[in-house]
Every structure is written in structure tokens, then in C-alpha cells.
mmCIF file of C-alpha atoms in Angstrom:
data_model
loop_
_atom_site.group_PDB
_atom_site.id
_atom_site.type_symbol
_atom_site.label_atom_id
_atom_site.label_comp_id
_atom_site.label_asym_id
_atom_site.label_seq_id
_atom_site.Cartn_x
_atom_site.Cartn_y
_atom_site.Cartn_z
ATOM 1 C CA MET A 72 51.781 98.119 61.768
ATOM 2 C CA GLU A 73 50.408 101.375 63.177
ATOM 3 C CA THR A 74 47.711 99.474 65.110
ATOM 4 C CA ALA A 75 50.324 97.124 66.550
ATOM 5 C CA SER A 76 52.464 100.099 67.547
ATOM 6 C CA ALA A 77 49.505 101.768 69.312
ATOM 7 C CA SER A 78 48.762 98.520 71.131
ATOM 8 C CA THR A 79 52.390 98.272 72.234
ATOM 9 C CA ARG A 80 52.335 101.856 73.500
ATOM 10 C CA ALA A 81 49.096 101.191 75.386
ATOM 11 C CA SER A 82 50.565 98.079 76.996
ATOM 12 C CA GLY A 83 53.684 99.972 78.024
ATOM 13 C CA LEU A 84 51.693 102.858 79.514
ATOM 14 C CA ALA A 85 49.396 100.442 81.331
ATOM 15 C CA ARG A 86 52.357 98.602 82.846
ATOM 16 C CA ARG A 87 53.945 101.830 84.059
ATOM 17 C CA LEU A 88 50.602 103.058 85.422
ATOM 18 C CA LEU A 89 50.154 99.841 87.432
ATOM 19 C CA GLU A 90 53.643 100.375 88.837
ATOM 20 C CA GLY A 91 52.553 103.765 90.172
ATOM 21 C CA ASP A 92 54.171 105.984 87.533
ATOM 22 C CA ARG A 93 52.262 109.277 87.808
ATOM 23 C CA SER A 94 53.392 110.553 84.416
ATOM 24 C CA ALA A 95 51.936 107.397 82.847
ATOM 25 C CA LEU A 96 48.695 107.979 84.744
ATOM 26 C CA ALA A 97 48.526 111.572 83.490
ATOM 27 C CA ARG A 98 49.180 110.477 79.902
ATOM 28 C CA ALA A 99 46.580 107.695 80.119
ATOM 29 C CA ILE A 100 43.915 110.115 81.365
ATOM 30 C CA THR A 101 44.764 112.503 78.522
ATOM 31 C CA LEU A 102 44.269 109.690 75.995
ATOM 32 C CA VAL A 103 40.961 108.703 77.604
ATOM 33 C CA GLU A 104 39.767 112.309 77.655
ATOM 34 C CA ALA A 105 40.605 112.614 73.956
ATOM 35 C CA GLY A 106 38.544 109.497 73.250
ATOM 36 C CA THR A 107 41.403 107.640 71.545
ATOM 37 C CA PRO A 108 41.420 103.853 70.984
ATOM 38 C CA GLU A 109 44.751 103.778 72.841
ATOM 39 C CA GLY A 110 43.070 105.225 75.922
ATOM 40 C CA CYS A 111 40.291 102.633 75.757
ATOM 41 C CA GLU A 112 42.892 99.878 75.442
ATOM 42 C CA ILE A 113 44.723 101.087 78.561
ATOM 43 C CA VAL A 114 41.485 101.051 80.578
ATOM 44 C CA ARG A 115 40.766 97.526 79.300
ATOM 45 C CA ILE A 116 44.214 96.308 80.397
ATOM 46 C CA VAL A 117 44.195 97.844 83.888
ATOM 47 C CA TYR A 118 40.535 97.226 84.720
ATOM 48 C CA PRO A 119 41.146 93.864 86.484
ATOM 49 C CA HIS A 120 43.427 95.756 88.882
ATOM 50 C CA THR A 121 40.732 98.219 90.008
ATOM 51 C CA GLY A 122 38.440 98.053 93.033
ATOM 52 C CA ASN A 123 41.072 98.631 95.718
ATOM 53 C CA ALA A 124 40.798 102.392 96.250
ATOM 54 C CA ALA A 125 38.101 104.029 98.362
ATOM 55 C CA ILE A 126 36.079 106.285 96.038
ATOM 56 C CA VAL A 127 34.631 109.330 97.797
ATOM 57 C CA GLY A 128 32.435 111.807 95.947
ATOM 58 C CA PHE A 129 31.978 115.435 97.001
ATOM 59 C CA THR A 130 28.947 117.211 95.604
ATOM 60 C CA GLY A 131 26.816 120.251 96.351
ATOM 61 C CA PRO A 132 25.854 123.692 95.042
ATOM 62 C CA PRO A 133 28.530 126.080 93.726
ATOM 63 C CA GLY A 134 30.373 128.209 96.253
ATOM 64 C CA VAL A 135 29.973 125.974 99.308
ATOM 65 C CA GLY A 136 33.708 125.311 99.590
ATOM 66 C CA LYS A 137 33.927 121.833 98.061
ATOM 67 C CA SER A 138 37.412 122.433 96.655
ATOM 68 C CA THR A 139 38.696 123.846 99.930
ATOM 69 C CA LEU A 140 37.218 120.898 101.799
ATOM 70 C CA VAL A 141 38.783 118.410 99.381
ATOM 71 C CA GLY A 142 42.112 120.163 99.910
ATOM 72 C CA ALA A 143 41.745 119.894 103.692
ATOM 73 C CA VAL A 144 40.803 116.211 103.440
ATOM 74 C CA THR A 145 43.805 115.572 101.191
ATOM 75 C CA LYS A 146 46.143 117.273 103.658
ATOM 76 C CA LEU A 147 44.911 115.176 106.582
ATOM 77 C CA GLU A 148 44.979 111.953 104.557
ATOM 78 C CA ARG A 149 48.613 112.632 103.678
ATOM 79 C CA GLU A 150 49.395 113.188 107.349
ATOM 80 C CA ARG A 151 47.984 109.700 107.852
ATOM 81 C CA ASP A 152 50.382 108.447 105.152
ATOM 82 C CA ARG A 153 47.719 107.615 102.574
ATOM 83 C CA THR A 154 48.160 108.236 98.850
ATOM 84 C CA ILE A 155 45.446 110.334 97.235
ATOM 85 C CA ALA A 156 44.159 111.037 93.751
ATOM 86 C CA VAL A 157 41.841 114.009 93.228
ATOM 87 C CA LEU A 158 39.593 114.431 90.205
ATOM 88 C CA SER A 159 37.959 117.849 89.991
ATOM 89 C CA VAL A 160 35.215 117.911 87.385
ATOM 90 C CA ASP A 161 34.926 121.554 86.298
ATOM 91 C CA PRO A 162 32.208 123.286 84.270
ATOM 92 C CA SER A 163 33.147 123.241 80.611
ATOM 93 C CA SER A 164 33.144 126.130 78.192
ATOM 94 C CA PRO A 165 30.139 126.074 75.844
ATOM 95 C CA PHE A 166 32.503 127.210 73.065
ATOM 96 C CA THR A 167 35.628 125.058 73.493
ATOM 97 C CA ASN A 168 34.445 122.289 75.893
ATOM 98 C CA GLY A 169 37.532 123.107 77.957
ATOM 99 C CA ALA A 170 37.563 123.547 81.740
ATOM 100 C CA LEU A 171 38.560 126.615 83.711
ATOM 101 C CA LEU A 172 40.535 124.370 86.112
ATOM 102 C CA GLY A 173 39.636 126.724 88.934
ATOM 103 C CA ASP A 174 39.390 123.913 91.476
ATOM 104 C CA ARG A 175 43.130 123.369 91.213
ATOM 105 C CA ILE A 176 43.754 126.758 92.798
ATOM 106 C CA ARG A 177 42.629 125.385 96.180
ATOM 107 C CA LEU A 178 44.987 122.408 95.882
ATOM 108 C CA THR A 179 48.216 124.236 95.070
ATOM 109 C CA GLU A 180 49.936 123.179 98.304
ATOM 110 C CA HIS A 181 49.748 119.545 97.159
ATOM 111 C CA PHE A 182 51.165 119.995 93.649
ATOM 112 C CA LEU A 183 54.693 118.891 94.562
ATOM 113 C CA ASP A 184 53.637 116.057 96.875
ATOM 114 C CA PRO A 185 54.473 112.717 95.186
ATOM 115 C CA GLY A 186 51.719 111.093 97.246
ATOM 116 C CA VAL A 187 49.019 113.268 95.649
ATOM 117 C CA PHE A 188 47.815 113.175 92.043
ATOM 118 C CA ILE A 189 45.508 116.001 90.942
ATOM 119 C CA ARG A 190 43.562 116.236 87.708
ATOM 120 C CA SER A 191 40.890 118.647 86.508
ATOM 121 C CA MET A 192 38.488 117.670 83.784
ATOM 122 C CA ALA A 193 35.612 119.322 81.966
ATOM 123 C CA ASN A 194 32.151 117.902 82.491
ATOM 124 C CA ARG A 195 31.451 118.307 78.742
ATOM 125 C CA GLY A 196 27.862 119.284 79.453
ATOM 126 C CA ALA A 197 26.933 116.177 81.447
ATOM 127 C CA LEU A 198 23.864 117.174 83.478
ATOM 128 C CA GLY A 199 24.969 115.310 86.572
ATOM 129 C CA GLY A 200 28.410 116.874 86.553
ATOM 130 C CA LEU A 201 30.259 113.778 85.297
ATOM 131 C CA ALA A 202 31.311 112.757 81.815
ATOM 132 C CA GLU A 203 32.320 109.347 80.445
ATOM 133 C CA ALA A 204 35.987 110.321 80.480
ATOM 134 C CA ALA A 205 35.742 111.218 84.158
ATOM 135 C CA LEU A 206 34.459 107.741 85.008
ATOM 136 C CA GLN A 207 37.325 106.181 83.068
ATOM 137 C CA ALA A 208 39.795 108.485 84.819
ATOM 138 C CA VAL A 209 38.593 107.264 88.219
ATOM 139 C CA LEU A 210 39.295 103.675 87.129
ATOM 140 C CA LEU A 211 42.808 104.645 86.029
ATOM 141 C CA MET A 212 43.477 106.412 89.340
ATOM 142 C CA ASP A 213 42.226 103.357 91.213
ATOM 143 C CA ALA A 214 44.469 101.040 89.206
ATOM 144 C CA SER A 215 47.527 103.239 89.847
ATOM 145 C CA GLY A 216 47.562 102.177 93.490
ATOM 146 C CA CYS A 217 46.091 105.224 95.245
ATOM 147 C CA ASP A 218 44.498 104.521 98.621
ATOM 148 C CA SER A 219 41.655 106.997 98.017
ATOM 149 C CA VAL A 220 40.188 108.741 94.987
ATOM 150 C CA LEU A 221 38.366 111.985 95.784
ATOM 151 C CA VAL A 222 35.936 113.128 93.082
ATOM 152 C CA GLU A 223 34.660 116.675 93.245
ATOM 153 C CA THR A 224 31.813 117.312 90.836
ATOM 154 C CA VAL A 225 30.422 120.415 89.191
ATOM 155 C CA GLY A 226 27.915 122.259 91.357
ATOM 156 C CA VAL A 227 24.826 121.945 89.198
ATOM 157 C CA GLY A 228 22.234 122.142 91.933
ATOM 158 C CA GLN A 229 19.165 119.955 91.820
ATOM 159 C CA ALA A 230 20.262 117.869 88.825
ATOM 160 C CA GLU A 231 23.538 116.759 90.369
ATOM 161 C CA VAL A 232 22.880 113.117 91.239
ATOM 162 C CA ASP A 233 25.291 111.228 88.937
ATOM 163 C CA ILE A 234 27.967 111.005 91.618
ATOM 164 C CA VAL A 235 25.887 108.543 93.644
ATOM 165 C CA HIS A 236 26.457 105.977 90.910
ATOM 166 C CA HIS A 237 30.245 106.182 91.007
ATOM 167 C CA ALA A 238 31.337 106.542 94.633
ATOM 168 C CA ASP A 239 31.494 104.277 97.666
ATOM 169 C CA THR A 240 30.660 107.243 99.873
ATOM 170 C CA VAL A 241 28.909 110.445 98.795
ATOM 171 C CA VAL A 242 29.501 113.647 100.762
ATOM 172 C CA LEU A 243 26.985 116.448 100.195
ATOM 173 C CA VAL A 244 28.476 119.845 101.092
ATOM 174 C CA LEU A 245 26.159 122.728 101.971
ATOM 175 C CA VAL A 246 26.676 126.181 103.451
ATOM 176 C CA PRO A 247 24.326 128.165 105.674
ATOM 177 C CA GLY A 248 22.727 131.384 104.474
ATOM 178 C CA SER A 249 22.617 130.331 100.830
ATOM 179 C CA GLY A 250 19.512 130.172 98.696
ATOM 180 C CA ASP A 251 21.103 127.348 96.678
ATOM 181 C CA SER A 252 21.423 125.287 99.843
ATOM 182 C CA VAL A 253 17.789 125.797 100.723
ATOM 183 C CA GLN A 254 16.856 124.620 97.232
ATOM 184 C CA ALA A 255 19.079 121.576 97.683
ATOM 185 C CA LEU A 256 17.054 120.617 100.757
ATOM 186 C CA LYS A 257 13.977 120.349 98.544
ATOM 187 C CA ALA A 258 15.625 118.547 95.663
ATOM 188 C CA GLY A 259 16.538 115.025 94.669
ATOM 189 C CA VAL A 260 20.142 115.720 95.639
ATOM 190 C CA MET A 261 19.092 115.204 99.287
ATOM 191 C CA GLU A 262 18.379 111.572 98.440
ATOM 192 C CA ILE A 263 21.958 110.725 97.549
ATOM 193 C CA PRO A 264 24.353 111.605 100.418
ATOM 194 C CA ASP A 265 25.879 109.191 102.898
ATOM 195 C CA VAL A 266 27.326 112.133 104.833
ATOM 196 C CA ILE A 267 26.143 115.756 104.916
ATOM 197 C CA VAL A 268 28.624 118.512 105.713
ATOM 198 C CA VAL A 269 27.623 122.047 106.637
ATOM 199 C CA ASN A 270 30.757 123.981 105.757
ATOM 200 C CA LYS A 271 31.667 127.507 106.907
ATOM 201 C CA ALA A 272 30.041 126.526 110.188
ATOM 202 C CA ASP A 273 30.989 129.793 111.901
ATOM 203 C CA HIS A 274 28.030 131.380 110.073
ATOM 204 C CA PRO A 275 25.269 132.600 112.449
ATOM 205 C CA LEU A 276 22.615 130.600 110.554
ATOM 206 C CA THR A 277 24.445 127.282 110.914
ATOM 207 C CA GLN A 278 22.208 125.772 113.596
ATOM 208 C CA THR A 279 19.095 126.857 111.719
ATOM 209 C CA MET A 280 20.308 125.003 108.664
ATOM 210 C CA VAL A 281 21.222 121.914 110.682
ATOM 211 C CA ARG A 282 17.672 121.788 112.055
ATOM 212 C CA GLU A 283 16.264 122.122 108.512
ATOM 213 C CA ILE A 284 18.477 119.311 107.238
ATOM 214 C CA LYS A 285 17.579 117.010 110.107
ATOM 215 C CA GLY A 286 13.927 117.761 109.474
ATOM 216 C CA VAL A 287 14.308 116.597 105.880
ATOM 217 C CA LEU A 288 16.295 113.524 106.934
ATOM 218 C CA ALA A 289 13.588 112.580 109.426
ATOM 219 C CA LEU A 290 11.305 111.845 106.468
ATOM 220 C CA ARG A 291 13.674 109.126 105.231
ATOM 221 C CA SER A 292 13.719 105.471 106.197
ATOM 222 C CA ARG A 293 15.095 104.744 109.661
ATOM 223 C CA GLN A 294 16.687 101.477 108.518
ATOM 224 C CA GLY A 295 20.354 101.046 107.660
ATOM 225 C CA TRP A 296 22.939 103.824 107.701
ATOM 226 C CA GLN A 297 21.716 107.017 109.316
ATOM 227 C CA VAL A 298 23.091 110.039 107.471
ATOM 228 C CA PRO A 299 25.113 112.205 109.885
ATOM 229 C CA VAL A 300 25.237 116.003 109.681
ATOM 230 C CA LEU A 301 28.729 117.332 110.354
ATOM 231 C CA LEU A 302 30.046 120.869 110.814
ATOM 232 C CA THR A 303 33.310 121.969 109.220
ATOM 233 C CA GLN A 304 35.370 125.057 108.556
ATOM 234 C CA ALA A 305 37.460 123.756 105.691
ATOM 235 C CA ALA A 306 39.686 126.823 105.436
ATOM 236 C CA SER A 307 41.012 126.260 108.968
ATOM 237 C CA GLY A 308 40.670 122.463 109.043
ATOM 238 C CA VAL A 309 38.043 122.425 111.795
ATOM 239 C CA GLY A 310 35.901 119.278 111.663
ATOM 240 C CA VAL A 311 37.882 117.622 108.864
ATOM 241 C CA ALA A 312 39.190 114.814 111.098
ATOM 242 C CA MET A 313 35.616 114.025 112.139
ATOM 243 C CA LEU A 314 34.608 113.946 108.472
ATOM 244 C CA LEU A 315 37.384 111.490 107.597
ATOM 245 C CA ASP A 316 36.481 109.283 110.556
ATOM 246 C CA THR A 317 32.822 109.320 109.485
ATOM 247 C CA ILE A 318 33.735 108.357 105.919
ATOM 248 C CA ALA A 319 35.733 105.438 107.345
ATOM 249 C CA GLU A 320 32.758 104.474 109.524
ATOM 250 C CA HIS A 321 30.496 104.446 106.474
ATOM 251 C CA ARG A 322 32.939 102.224 104.606
ATOM 252 C CA ALA A 323 33.084 99.892 107.633
ATOM 253 C CA HIS A 324 29.277 99.846 107.732
ATOM 254 C CA LEU A 325 29.126 98.806 104.075
ATOM 255 C CA ASP A 326 31.697 96.080 104.705
ATOM 256 C CA ALA A 327 29.896 94.797 107.808
ATOM 257 C CA ALA A 328 26.519 94.783 106.072
ATOM 258 C CA GLY A 329 27.999 93.101 103.000
ATOM 259 C CA THR A 330 26.599 95.831 100.764
ATOM 260 C CA LEU A 331 29.820 97.332 99.383
ATOM 261 C CA ARG A 332 30.024 94.670 96.665
ATOM 262 C CA ASP A 333 26.353 95.189 95.792
ATOM 263 C CA ARG A 334 26.774 98.951 95.710
ATOM 264 C CA ARG A 335 29.770 98.728 93.411
ATOM 265 C CA ARG A 336 27.988 96.239 91.151
ATOM 266 C CA HIS A 337 25.071 98.672 90.879
ATOM 267 C CA ASN A 338 27.457 101.564 90.226
ATOM 268 C CA LEU A 339 29.268 99.689 87.470
ATOM 269 C CA THR A 340 26.002 98.579 85.877
ATOM 270 C CA THR A 341 24.854 102.188 85.831
ATOM 271 C CA ALA A 342 28.182 103.247 84.301
ATOM 272 C CA VAL A 343 27.836 100.690 81.498
ATOM 273 C CA VAL A 344 24.316 101.888 80.711
ATOM 274 C CA ALA A 345 25.348 105.563 80.857
ATOM 275 C CA ILE A 346 28.247 105.010 78.448
ATOM 276 C CA ALA A 347 26.034 103.032 76.063
ATOM 277 C CA VAL A 348 23.312 105.698 76.144
ATOM 278 C CA ARG A 349 25.819 108.470 75.478
ATOM 279 C CA ARG A 350 27.301 106.612 72.518
ATOM 280 C CA LEU A 351 23.861 105.781 71.125
ATOM 281 C CA ARG A 352 22.946 109.455 71.413
ATOM 282 C CA ASN A 353 26.066 110.407 69.441
ATOM 283 C CA ASP A 354 25.176 107.839 66.780
ATOM 284 C CA LEU A 355 21.612 109.145 66.574
ATOM 285 C CA GLU A 356 22.820 112.726 66.229
ATOM 286 C CA THR A 357 25.164 111.653 63.424
ATOM 287 C CA ILE A 358 22.342 109.894 61.614
ATOM 288 C CA ALA A 359 19.999 112.846 62.097
ATOM 289 C CA ALA A 360 22.597 115.164 60.562
ATOM 290 C CA ASN A 361 23.818 112.993 57.685
ATOM 291 C CA ASP A 362 21.379 110.215 56.799
ATOM 292 C CA PRO A 363 19.081 111.183 53.859
ATOM 293 C CA VAL A 364 16.101 109.273 55.254
ATOM 294 C CA ALA A 365 16.495 110.888 58.682
ATOM 295 C CA ARG A 366 16.768 114.341 57.119
ATOM 296 C CA GLN A 367 13.553 113.742 55.159
ATOM 297 C CA VAL A 368 11.847 112.634 58.366
ATOM 298 C CA LEU A 369 12.985 115.782 60.155
ATOM 299 C CA ASP A 370 11.751 117.886 57.238
ATOM 300 C CA ARG A 371 8.318 116.276 57.662
ATOM 301 C CA VAL A 372 8.394 117.106 61.376
ATOM 302 C CA ALA A 373 9.247 120.720 60.572
ATOM 303 C CA ALA A 374 6.371 120.764 58.065
ATOM 304 C CA ARG A 375 4.116 119.299 60.788
ATOM 305 C CA THR A 376 3.101 116.340 58.657
ATOM 306 C CA LEU A 377 4.779 113.877 61.054
ATOM 307 C CA ASP A 378 4.809 114.035 64.863
ATOM 308 C CA PRO A 379 8.114 113.926 66.796
ATOM 309 C CA ALA A 380 7.465 110.559 68.500
ATOM 310 C CA SER A 381 6.776 108.809 65.184
ATOM 311 C CA ALA A 382 9.838 110.497 63.689
ATOM 312 C CA ALA A 383 11.984 109.295 66.593
ATOM 313 C CA ALA A 384 10.863 105.712 65.951
ATOM 314 C CA ILE A 385 11.898 105.985 62.290
ATOM 315 C CA VAL A 386 15.316 107.488 63.148
ATOM 316 C CA GLN A 387 15.843 104.781 65.760
ATOM 317 C CA ARG A 388 15.169 102.106 63.161
ATOM 318 C CA GLN A 389 17.752 103.781 60.939
ATOM 319 C CA LEU A 390 20.285 103.446 63.772
ATOM 320 C CA THR A 391 19.586 99.755 64.374
ATOM 321 C CA SER A 392 19.696 98.972 60.641
ATOM 322 C CA ALA A 393 22.876 100.953 59.961
ATOM 323 C CA PRO A 394 25.929 98.752 59.169
ATOM 324 C CA ASN A 395 28.567 98.522 61.873
ATOM 325 C CA PRO A 396 31.685 100.581 61.076
#
């Protein structure tokens, strides 16, 4: 009876979410973030209704003004009468796994706008700045009927590449005069953007940084979409219209080339694998902590009578042979 009741509640929430009820969307994301079966059921119900929103990811080192830029983009999108959902993935506390929610501070002017939905979420230690719950939240926002979903990820420097697997367009935000930005030019993060924004462009080192970025981009393939380098001053709104137009141009390029479907298929495949890997890791950690055989194996590793690779193979076999719950 309790299972049937939970299923009924999930169906009701899913229906309201698809009708654009923002309170239902907020509740559904909370259930997904808590990892409840009800949350999973809601995602399962609404999933066929996803794929309509434009998903735009904003990434880059900490302190470059990503939140301010997202706020400026949201303001201009609303002036163009488009509905927006914003997901800010914040660093999580190592003690509570909670998020500071600091990114919301830059979006306060949109809190009372019924055409804007804002949610902050902890990254829960995900190296690329995104957690499984965040990916599910994007699907829920998409299904709720928003025109665009803006995802701002944690600034984790060179490791922050997960966003490329979950967005139609990836915007890399940098700022001149920052050591973190110089490091970003050398890192794998430079491989992922569709658009590069140099924010706080009134800085005297702006043109120097633009030349450095273009030098790095010159090493990439000349085929297909050529990554533009744009200048913005997010706090005053300078350059934001050009950024929005460029994002639209990139989307049009994907449509014209017929690659949007392929890109989304790749993104979804990567999401499936990432979720499976995360769950397998959790299962392995549970076995390592509780299974008597695994504990004996780990004791042998500690005693240096068994090497880690051989031990991993044994623990893996324990996982595959364990009965399904």
C-alpha cells in the first residue's frame, strides 16, 4: 500500500511538473537530490517529455564572474520573453555535503520572476563539478517547459570537463590577470568550449589574454565550428547580447550540420555510463566495508602479501557474484 501511495504521489508530481508548476519542480528536484525511489519514478515518467530546452553550460575557474554572467544572461533572456531555469552547482561541504548556495546571491533580482526558476545544488565531491542528482535536475527542468536551462558548474580548474557531456553549448568563462586563467589555457578544459568569454574586459590585460587564447585555439582543427572569443562586463551587461546571439548561432550551426542529435545521444550515453560507474563504486565501497571476504583481502593488502590490483579483481568478483537486493 505504501509503494502504491508513493507511486501515486510521483505520478501527481510529474503531472503538475509537466504543466509548469514550479513548486512541483522544486519538490521533484528535492526528491531526486535525496536519492529517493519517488524521485527516480518522477524522472522516469517525465523523461519522454525532455529534449526541448536549450541546455547551456557555464564553466571556468573560480572568481571569473560566472554567476554574475549567468544573472546577466537570464535578465536579457527574460527581456526576450523566454523562460529560464538556472542550476548552480556549488562546492559541497566536506563535513555535511551541503552547498553554500553562494551563487544565488548574484541572482536575487530574479527570485520573484515567475519566468525564472533557480536552484543551487552541491556537487557532492564530483571531480568535474557535476553530480548525478544535478543531471537528473536538468532533465526535470527541461520537462517543466523552460525554454533554456543554464547550468553553472563548480570552478574546479583543470579537472572541470564534465559539463561538456551534458550541454548543447558550453561557455568557458575566463578573466584577465588571473593565474587560474593562465593555467586553464594549458589544461584539458580548453578542449571543451563552444564559446569562450573573457569577462571583466575592462582589465588592462584583456587584449593580452585574448591573444593567448587565440594562440591556443590556432592549434585546434580548422574544420567545423570555430570557437569565438567574446568580451563581456557581466556586472554592467556589456557584451551579453553578443554572447546570447553567439549561443543561438552555435545552436543553429548544430541544427544545420545535423549534429545536435548526435551530440545529445553522446551526452546521454555518457550520462548513463557515469551514473552506472558511480553506483558500482558505491556498491564496491559497501562490499569493501562489510563483506568478510573483501575485508580479509584488504587485510592481506595491508600486510603486503597481496598486491592492490589482484585484490581489486577479487573484490570485483565479489560484487558481480553478490545477490541482487
